[in-house]
Tab-separated table of C-alpha atoms in Angstrom:
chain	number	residue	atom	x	y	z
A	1	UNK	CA	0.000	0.000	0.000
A	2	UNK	CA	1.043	3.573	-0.409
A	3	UNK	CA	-1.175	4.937	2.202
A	4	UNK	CA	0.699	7.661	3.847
A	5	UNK	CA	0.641	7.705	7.944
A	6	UNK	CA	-2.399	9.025	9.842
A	7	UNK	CA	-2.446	12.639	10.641
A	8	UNK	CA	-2.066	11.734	14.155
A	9	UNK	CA	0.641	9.171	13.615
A	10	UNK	CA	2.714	12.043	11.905
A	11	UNK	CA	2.051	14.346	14.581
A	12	UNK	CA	3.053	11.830	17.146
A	13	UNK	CA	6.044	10.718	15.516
A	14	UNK	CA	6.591	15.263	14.933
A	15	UNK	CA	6.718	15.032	18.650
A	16	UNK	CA	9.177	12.595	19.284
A	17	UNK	CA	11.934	13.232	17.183
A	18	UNK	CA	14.312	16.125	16.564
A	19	UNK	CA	13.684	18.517	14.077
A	20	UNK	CA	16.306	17.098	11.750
A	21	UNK	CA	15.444	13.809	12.459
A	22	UNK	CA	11.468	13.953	11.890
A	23	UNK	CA	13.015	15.997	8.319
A	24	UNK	CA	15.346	13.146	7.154
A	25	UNK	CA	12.780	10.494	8.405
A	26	UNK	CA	9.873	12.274	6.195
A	27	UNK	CA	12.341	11.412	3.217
A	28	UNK	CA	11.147	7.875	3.766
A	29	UNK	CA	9.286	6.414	1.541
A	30	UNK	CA	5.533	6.335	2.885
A	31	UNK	CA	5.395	1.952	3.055
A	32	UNK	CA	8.860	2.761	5.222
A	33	UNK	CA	7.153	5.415	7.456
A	34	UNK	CA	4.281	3.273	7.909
A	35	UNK	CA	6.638	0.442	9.167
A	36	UNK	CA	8.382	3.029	11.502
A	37	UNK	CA	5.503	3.681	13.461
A	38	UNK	CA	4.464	0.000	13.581
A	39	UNK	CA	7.832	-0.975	15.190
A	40	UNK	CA	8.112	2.086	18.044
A	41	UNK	CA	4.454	1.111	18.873
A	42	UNK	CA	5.441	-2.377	19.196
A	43	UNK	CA	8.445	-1.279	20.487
A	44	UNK	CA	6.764	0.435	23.475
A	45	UNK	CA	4.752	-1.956	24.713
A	46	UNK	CA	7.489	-4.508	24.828
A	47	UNK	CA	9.427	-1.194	26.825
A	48	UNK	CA	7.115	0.575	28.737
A	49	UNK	CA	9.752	2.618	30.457
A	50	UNK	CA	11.734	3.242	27.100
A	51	UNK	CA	13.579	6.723	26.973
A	52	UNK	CA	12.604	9.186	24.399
A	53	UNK	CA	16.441	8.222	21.754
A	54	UNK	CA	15.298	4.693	22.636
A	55	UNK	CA	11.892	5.236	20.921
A	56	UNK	CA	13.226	7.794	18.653
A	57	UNK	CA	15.595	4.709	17.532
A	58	UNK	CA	12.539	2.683	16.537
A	59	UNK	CA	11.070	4.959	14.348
A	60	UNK	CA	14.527	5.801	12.654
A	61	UNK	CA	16.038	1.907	12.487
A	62	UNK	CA	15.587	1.936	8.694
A	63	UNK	CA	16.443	5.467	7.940
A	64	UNK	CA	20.041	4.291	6.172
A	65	UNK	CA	17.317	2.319	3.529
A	66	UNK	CA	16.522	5.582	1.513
A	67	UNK	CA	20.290	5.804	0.708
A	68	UNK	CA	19.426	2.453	-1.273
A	69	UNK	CA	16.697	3.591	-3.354
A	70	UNK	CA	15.051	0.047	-3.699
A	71	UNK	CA	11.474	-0.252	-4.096
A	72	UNK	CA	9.533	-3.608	-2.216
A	73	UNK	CA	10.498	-5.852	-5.432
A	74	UNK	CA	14.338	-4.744	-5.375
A	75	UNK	CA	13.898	-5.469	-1.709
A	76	UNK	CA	13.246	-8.684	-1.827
A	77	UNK	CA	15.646	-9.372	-4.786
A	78	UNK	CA	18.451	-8.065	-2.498
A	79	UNK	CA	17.558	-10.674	0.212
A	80	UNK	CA	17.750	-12.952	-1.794
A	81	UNK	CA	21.223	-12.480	-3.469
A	82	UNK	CA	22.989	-10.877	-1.155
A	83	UNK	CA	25.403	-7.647	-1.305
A	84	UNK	CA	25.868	-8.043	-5.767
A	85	UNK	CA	25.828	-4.438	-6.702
A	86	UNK	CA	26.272	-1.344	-5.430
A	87	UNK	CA	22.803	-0.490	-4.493
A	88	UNK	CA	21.914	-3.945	-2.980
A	89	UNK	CA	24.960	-3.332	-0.735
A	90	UNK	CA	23.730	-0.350	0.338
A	91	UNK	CA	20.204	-1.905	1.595
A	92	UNK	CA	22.364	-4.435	3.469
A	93	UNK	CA	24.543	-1.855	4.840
A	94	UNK	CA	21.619	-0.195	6.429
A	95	UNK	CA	22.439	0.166	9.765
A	96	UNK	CA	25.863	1.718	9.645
A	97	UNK	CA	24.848	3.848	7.036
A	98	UNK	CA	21.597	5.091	9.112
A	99	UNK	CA	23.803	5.751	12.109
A	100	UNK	CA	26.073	7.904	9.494
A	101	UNK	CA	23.415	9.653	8.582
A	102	UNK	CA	22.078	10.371	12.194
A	103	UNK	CA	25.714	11.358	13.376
A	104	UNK	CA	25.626	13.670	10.613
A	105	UNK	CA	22.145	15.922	12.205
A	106	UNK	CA	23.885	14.946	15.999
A	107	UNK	CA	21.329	12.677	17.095
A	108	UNK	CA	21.402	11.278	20.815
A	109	UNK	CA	24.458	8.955	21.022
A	110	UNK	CA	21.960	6.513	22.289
A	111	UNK	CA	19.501	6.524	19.098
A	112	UNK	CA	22.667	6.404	16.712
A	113	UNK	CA	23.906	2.897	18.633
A	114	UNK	CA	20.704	1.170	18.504
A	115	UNK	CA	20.364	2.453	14.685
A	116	UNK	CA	23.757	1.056	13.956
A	117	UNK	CA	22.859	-2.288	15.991
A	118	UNK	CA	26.146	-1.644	17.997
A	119	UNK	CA	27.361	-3.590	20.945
A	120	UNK	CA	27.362	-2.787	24.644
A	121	UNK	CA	25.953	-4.556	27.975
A	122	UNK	CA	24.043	-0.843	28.419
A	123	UNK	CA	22.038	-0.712	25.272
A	124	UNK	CA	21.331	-4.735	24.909
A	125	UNK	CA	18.023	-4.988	26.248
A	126	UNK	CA	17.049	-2.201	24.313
A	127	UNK	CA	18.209	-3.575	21.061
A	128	UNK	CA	16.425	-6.857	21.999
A	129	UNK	CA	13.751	-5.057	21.950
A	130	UNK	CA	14.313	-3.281	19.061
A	131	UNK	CA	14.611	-6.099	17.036
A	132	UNK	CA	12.193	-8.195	18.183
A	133	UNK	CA	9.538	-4.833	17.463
A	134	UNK	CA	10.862	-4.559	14.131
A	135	UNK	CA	10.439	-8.731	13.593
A	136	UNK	CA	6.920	-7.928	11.509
């Protein structure tokens, strides 16, 4: 579908991130928004007590995909085959390229880590969570 979010799904997501951040994650393509909003609401109610760059992390853990330019179809082909071409390593590459991207508009250190999926005993139940929100 290329719904675009509820009006009160893009004001809620308006209020939770920074400025630059709700501006580079409106760059998203809508099905990618959509999915953003999914996982932080999942994402919450698997961690109630989640900070605000924990949340802000669950509606930006894709952000490095727009860098790829693949629609759903090149998606899937990229799953499939692996990192063969420039663009389809890109769309694996995600994550570090998300947390570039973040570093770049100074996110919280916090929502750049989880982006980037990086290690550490004080962020792992967080990206636990993360991942199991985003498991759709």
């Amino acid at each position: 579908s290329r719904a675009k979010p509820l009006p009160e799904d893009l004001t809620e997501v308006e209020s939770l991130l920074l400025r630059d951040e709700f501006d580079l994650w409106r760059t998203m393509p809508t099905m990618d928004q959509r999915h953003s909003i999914a996982v932080m609401h999942r994402f919450k109610d698997l961690r109630p007590n989640a900070s605000l760059p924990e949340i802000r992390s669950a509606l930006l853990h894709d952000i490095g995909k727009i860098q790829a330019n693949l629609g759903i179809l090149g998606r899937v082909v990229a799953t499939l085959v692996g990192r063969r071409g420039e663009r389809f390593t890109t769309y694996h590459d995600h994550e570090k390229i998300g947390s570039q991207m973040l570093q770049n508009i100074n996110s919280d250190l916090v929502t750049i880590r989880l982006v980037a999926s990086a290690s550490g005993e004080d962020i792992a139940d967080a990206l636990s969570d993360l991942r199991a929100a985003d498991n759709i």
